[in-house]
């Protein structure tokens, strides 16, 4: 198969160089694009701390020139409020996938809340915007997709497309938590799944079916799928890592993976076809994570985070077509 050729555009947004809403000072995680006629709006999750010094994740956006060379504006407030006390998104939203459908803008949120025995759980919610994506309001306080019999925890990272009259969602689900070493906090493992819906609200899962095969073994964690059609097939980009010792161990940290499909159901994994790597000594030298692929004015772009899970911002690459 022909290897993709991506031209890296470098880091295009550094959150430390801008005034962020809600007291956030670092992190621009999981960039997700919404294309307008004159600019590209990129939503991202950033972080503040609560009165106890613990993180809260808020969603903001930056509007950028179509060339992705310059930021035009950064939102002065979060685009959606955090969830109510005890709700699935009480402590944060990371990420939020945004799409247009029949004149509306849908925002599929990955809400998270703290737990006691383990650090966190997640579920997927839906919010709508009636002001051109400046702000979003939930359709309800609960999620539209969450844990179930064969997907017991950590349902999140929903990416949605409307194709041939059907909503398709690719998302992650947790297979469980594990204590890898005595005294250390447990770590989780999650895989990529698929669900469909007639209305974008009521979803039918392929319950417990892992659609992307593991490369690193059963303890591989897969996250943040994004899907785009290029020529005659669909391509999925995602990130993957070992489930333990991944935060500071470069060899076990996030990399970007790739798979392709002709029917949106069956996927063949081919990471070697991807054709993008980190650059030694640069912001993405140790980690590539949280990819998002989109098309604008006939070009296909890849947004992604680098070292430290997006603490210092996100970059971009453009797909170069073969001559």
Coordinates of C-alpha atoms in Angstrom, one line a residue:
X1 CA 0.0 0.0 0.0
X2 CA 1.1 3.6 -0.6
X3 CA 2.4 5.5 2.4
X4 CA 0.6 8.7 3.1
X5 CA 2.7 11.9 2.8
X6 CA 1.9 14.6 5.4
X7 CA 3.6 17.9 5.4
X8 CA 3.9 19.1 9.0
X9 CA 2.9 22.7 9.6
X10 CA 4.4 22.8 13.1
X11 CA 2.7 23.8 16.3
X12 CA -0.1 26.2 15.3
X13 CA -1.5 27.1 18.8
X14 CA 0.2 27.5 22.1
X15 CA -2.3 28.1 25.0
X16 CA 0.3 29.8 27.1
X17 CA 0.5 32.7 24.6
X18 CA -3.2 33.5 24.9
X19 CA -5.8 34.5 27.5
X20 CA -7.9 31.5 28.2
X21 CA -11.4 31.4 29.7
X22 CA -12.4 30.2 33.2
X23 CA -9.0 30.8 34.7
X24 CA -7.3 28.1 32.5
X25 CA -3.6 28.6 31.9
X26 CA -2.3 25.5 30.0
X27 CA -3.4 22.6 27.8
X28 CA -5.2 22.7 24.5
X29 CA -6.2 19.1 24.1
X30 CA -8.1 17.2 21.5
X31 CA -8.4 20.0 18.8
X32 CA -11.6 19.5 16.7
X33 CA -12.4 21.6 13.7
X34 CA -15.6 23.3 12.4
X35 CA -15.0 24.9 9.0
X36 CA -16.6 28.3 8.1
X37 CA -16.4 30.2 4.9
X38 CA -13.7 32.6 6.1
X39 CA -12.0 30.8 8.9
X40 CA -11.6 27.5 10.8
X41 CA -12.9 27.2 14.4
X42 CA -11.0 24.7 16.5
X43 CA -12.5 23.6 19.7
X44 CA -10.2 22.2 22.4
X45 CA -10.2 21.2 26.1
X46 CA -8.2 23.3 28.5
X47 CA -7.7 23.1 32.3
X48 CA -8.4 25.1 35.4
X49 CA -8.2 24.0 39.0
X50 CA -10.9 23.9 41.6
X51 CA -10.7 25.1 45.3
X52 CA -8.9 21.8 46.2
X53 CA -6.3 22.2 43.4
X54 CA -7.8 19.5 41.3
X55 CA -8.2 19.8 37.5
X56 CA -11.4 20.8 35.8
X57 CA -11.6 20.5 31.9
X58 CA -13.4 23.3 30.0
X59 CA -14.0 23.6 26.3
X60 CA -12.8 26.7 24.5
X61 CA -12.1 27.5 20.8
X62 CA -9.7 29.4 18.7
X63 CA -10.6 30.9 15.3
X64 CA -7.8 30.6 12.8
X65 CA -7.2 31.7 9.2
X66 CA -8.0 29.1 6.6
X67 CA -4.2 28.5 6.2
X68 CA -3.9 27.7 9.9
X69 CA -1.1 30.2 10.1
X70 CA -2.6 32.8 12.5
X71 CA -5.1 32.9 15.3
X72 CA -7.9 35.4 14.8
X73 CA -9.6 35.2 18.2
X74 CA -9.8 32.9 21.3
X75 CA -13.1 32.5 23.1
X76 CA -13.5 34.5 26.2
X77 CA -15.7 32.0 28.0
X78 CA -16.2 28.2 27.9
X79 CA -18.6 27.2 25.1
X80 CA -20.5 24.9 27.5
X81 CA -20.9 24.9 31.3
X82 CA -19.8 21.9 33.3
X83 CA -22.4 19.4 34.4
X84 CA -24.5 19.6 37.5
X85 CA -23.5 18.1 40.9
X86 CA -23.2 14.3 40.6
X87 CA -23.7 14.3 36.8
X88 CA -21.5 12.4 34.4
X89 CA -19.7 15.7 33.3
X90 CA -19.5 17.4 36.6
X91 CA -15.7 17.8 36.5
X92 CA -15.0 18.3 32.9
X93 CA -15.5 17.8 29.2
X94 CA -12.7 16.3 27.1
X95 CA -13.1 16.1 24.2
X96 CA -16.0 17.7 22.3
X97 CA -16.7 16.6 18.7
X98 CA -18.6 19.2 16.7
X99 CA -20.6 18.6 13.4
X100 CA -23.2 20.3 11.3
X101 CA -26.5 18.6 10.5
X102 CA -29.7 20.1 8.9
X103 CA -28.8 23.7 9.9
X104 CA -27.8 22.8 13.5
X105 CA -24.5 22.4 15.1
X106 CA -24.2 19.3 17.3
X107 CA -21.6 18.9 20.0
X108 CA -20.9 15.4 21.3
X109 CA -19.2 15.8 24.6
X110 CA -17.0 13.4 26.6
X111 CA -17.9 14.2 30.1
X112 CA -15.9 13.0 33.1
X113 CA -16.4 12.8 36.8
X114 CA -14.1 11.7 39.6
X115 CA -14.4 8.4 41.4
X116 CA -13.0 7.0 44.6
X117 CA -11.5 3.5 43.9
X118 CA -10.4 4.7 40.5
X119 CA -9.6 8.2 39.2
X120 CA -12.4 8.8 36.7
X121 CA -15.3 7.6 34.7
X122 CA -16.7 9.0 31.4
X123 CA -19.8 9.0 29.2
X124 CA -20.9 10.8 26.0
X125 CA -23.4 13.7 26.0
X126 CA -25.0 15.8 23.3
X127 CA -25.3 19.6 23.2
X128 CA -26.7 21.9 20.5
X129 CA -25.7 25.4 19.4
X130 CA -28.1 28.0 18.1
X131 CA -25.5 30.8 17.9
X132 CA -23.2 29.4 15.2
X133 CA -21.0 27.4 17.5
X134 CA -20.2 30.2 20.0
X135 CA -22.0 28.3 22.8
X136 CA -23.8 25.0 23.4
X137 CA -26.7 23.8 25.6
X138 CA -27.2 20.2 26.6
X139 CA -30.3 18.4 25.5
X140 CA -30.4 16.9 29.0
X141 CA -28.3 16.3 32.1
X142 CA -27.6 12.7 31.3
X143 CA -25.5 11.0 28.6
X144 CA -26.7 9.6 25.2
X145 CA -24.1 6.8 25.4
X146 CA -22.7 5.3 28.5
X147 CA -21.5 2.1 30.2
X148 CA -23.5 -1.1 29.6
X149 CA -23.3 -4.8 30.1
X150 CA -20.3 -5.6 27.9
X151 CA -18.8 -2.1 28.1
X152 CA -18.6 -1.6 31.8
X153 CA -16.8 1.8 32.1
X154 CA -15.1 4.7 30.3
X155 CA -17.4 5.3 27.4
X156 CA -16.2 8.4 25.6
X157 CA -14.3 10.1 22.8
X158 CA -17.3 10.0 20.4
X159 CA -16.7 11.0 16.8
X160 CA -19.9 11.3 14.7
X161 CA -20.6 11.5 11.0
X162 CA -24.0 11.4 9.2
X163 CA -23.6 9.1 6.2
X164 CA -26.4 7.9 3.9
X165 CA -29.2 8.8 6.3
X166 CA -27.5 7.2 9.4
X167 CA -25.5 8.7 12.2
X168 CA -22.3 6.7 12.8
X169 CA -20.4 7.1 16.1
X170 CA -16.9 5.8 16.7
X171 CA -16.0 5.9 20.4
X172 CA -14.0 4.2 23.1
X173 CA -15.1 1.9 25.8
X174 CA -13.2 0.6 28.9
X175 CA -12.5 -3.1 29.3
X176 CA -11.5 -2.5 32.9
X177 CA -9.0 -1.2 35.4
X178 CA -5.9 -3.0 36.7
X179 CA -3.3 -2.5 39.4
X180 CA -0.1 -3.0 37.5
X181 CA 2.2 -2.6 40.5
X182 CA 1.7 -2.6 44.3
X183 CA 0.8 0.7 45.8
X184 CA 0.4 2.4 42.4
X185 CA -3.0 3.8 41.3
X186 CA -4.8 1.5 38.9
X187 CA -4.7 2.2 35.2
X188 CA -7.4 1.6 32.6
X189 CA -7.6 0.0 29.2
X190 CA -10.0 1.0 26.5
X191 CA -10.8 0.0 22.9
X192 CA -12.6 1.6 19.9
X193 CA -16.2 0.6 19.2
X194 CA -19.0 1.6 16.8
X195 CA -22.7 2.6 17.2
X196 CA -25.4 3.9 14.9
X197 CA -28.5 6.1 15.3
X198 CA -31.4 7.3 13.3
X199 CA -31.5 10.7 15.0
X200 CA -28.2 11.3 16.7
X201 CA -29.7 10.8 20.2
X202 CA -30.8 7.2 20.5
X203 CA -27.8 4.9 19.8
X204 CA -27.4 1.2 19.1
X205 CA -24.0 -0.2 20.0
X206 CA -22.2 -3.1 18.5
X207 CA -22.0 -4.2 22.1
X208 CA -18.5 -4.9 23.3
X209 CA -17.1 -5.4 19.7
X210 CA -13.5 -4.0 19.4
X211 CA -13.3 -2.9 15.8
X212 CA -9.6 -2.0 15.6
X213 CA -7.2 -4.9 16.3
X214 CA -4.4 -4.5 18.9
X215 CA -0.8 -3.9 17.9
X216 CA 0.7 -3.9 21.4
X217 CA -1.3 -6.7 22.8
X218 CA -4.3 -6.9 25.1
X219 CA -3.1 -4.0 27.3
X220 CA -3.1 -1.6 24.4
X221 CA -5.3 1.4 25.0
X222 CA -6.9 3.1 21.9
X223 CA -8.3 6.6 22.0
X224 CA -10.0 9.4 20.0
X225 CA -11.0 8.0 16.7
X226 CA -11.6 10.3 13.8
X227 CA -12.9 9.2 10.4
X228 CA -12.7 10.8 6.9
X229 CA -13.3 9.5 3.4
X230 CA -10.4 9.8 1.0
X231 CA -10.9 8.7 -2.5
X232 CA -12.6 5.3 -2.5
X233 CA -12.3 4.3 1.2
X234 CA -12.7 5.6 4.7
X235 CA -9.7 6.2 6.9
X236 CA -9.6 6.2 10.7
X237 CA -6.9 7.9 12.7
X238 CA -6.6 7.3 16.4
X239 CA -4.0 7.2 19.1
X240 CA -2.8 4.2 21.1
X241 CA -0.4 3.4 23.9
X242 CA 0.4 0.9 26.6
X243 CA -2.0 0.9 29.5
X244 CA 0.6 1.4 32.1
X245 CA 3.9 3.3 32.6
X246 CA 2.9 5.6 29.6
X247 CA 3.1 9.0 31.2
X248 CA 6.8 9.4 31.3
X249 CA 8.1 6.4 29.4
X250 CA 8.5 7.6 25.8
X251 CA 8.5 4.1 24.3
X252 CA 5.1 3.3 26.0
X253 CA 3.4 6.6 25.3
X254 CA 0.9 7.7 22.7
X255 CA 1.4 7.3 19.0
X256 CA -1.0 7.9 16.1
X257 CA -2.5 4.8 14.5
X258 CA -4.4 4.3 11.2
X259 CA -7.0 1.9 9.8
X260 CA -9.1 1.9 6.7
X261 CA -12.5 0.5 5.6
X262 CA -14.8 0.3 2.6
X263 CA -18.0 -0.3 4.6
X264 CA -17.6 1.7 7.9
X265 CA -18.0 -1.6 9.8
X266 CA -14.9 -3.7 9.1
X267 CA -11.5 -2.1 9.5
X268 CA -8.0 -3.1 8.5
X269 CA -5.2 -1.6 10.6
X270 CA -2.1 -0.3 8.9
X271 CA -0.2 2.1 11.1
X272 CA 2.8 2.1 8.7
X273 CA 0.7 3.7 6.0
X274 CA 0.2 6.8 8.2
X275 CA 3.5 8.5 7.4
X276 CA 3.8 11.0 10.2
X277 CA 6.2 11.0 13.1
X278 CA 7.5 13.3 15.9
X279 CA 10.5 15.5 15.4
X280 CA 13.5 15.1 17.7
X281 CA 13.9 18.0 20.1
X282 CA 10.6 19.5 19.1
X283 CA 7.2 19.9 20.9
X284 CA 6.1 16.5 19.5
X285 CA 9.3 14.5 20.0
X286 CA 8.1 12.2 22.7
X287 CA 4.3 11.8 22.0
X288 CA 1.7 12.2 19.2
X289 CA -1.8 12.0 20.4
X290 CA -5.5 13.1 20.1
X291 CA -5.7 13.3 16.2
X292 CA -8.5 15.0 14.3
X293 CA -8.7 14.9 10.5
X294 CA -10.9 17.3 8.5
X295 CA -11.2 18.8 5.0
X296 CA -11.2 22.5 4.1
X297 CA -11.2 24.0 0.6
X298 CA -10.2 20.7 -0.9
X299 CA -7.3 20.1 1.4
X300 CA -7.1 17.4 4.2
X301 CA -5.6 18.5 7.5
X302 CA -4.5 16.5 10.6
X303 CA -4.6 18.3 13.9
X304 CA -2.8 16.6 16.9
X305 CA -1.3 17.1 20.3
X306 CA 2.3 16.5 21.2
X307 CA 4.3 16.0 24.4
X308 CA 2.7 16.0 27.8
X309 CA -0.8 15.3 26.4
X310 CA -1.2 18.7 24.8
X311 CA 0.0 20.8 27.7
X312 CA 1.7 23.2 25.3
X313 CA -0.8 23.2 22.5
X314 CA -1.5 21.5 19.2
X315 CA 0.0 21.3 15.7
X316 CA -1.2 20.4 12.2
X317 CA -0.2 18.6 9.0
X318 CA -1.6 18.7 5.5
X319 CA -1.9 15.7 3.3
X320 CA 0.2 15.9 0.2
X321 CA -1.4 14.1 -2.8
X322 CA 0.8 11.9 -5.0
X323 CA 1.6 13.5 -8.4

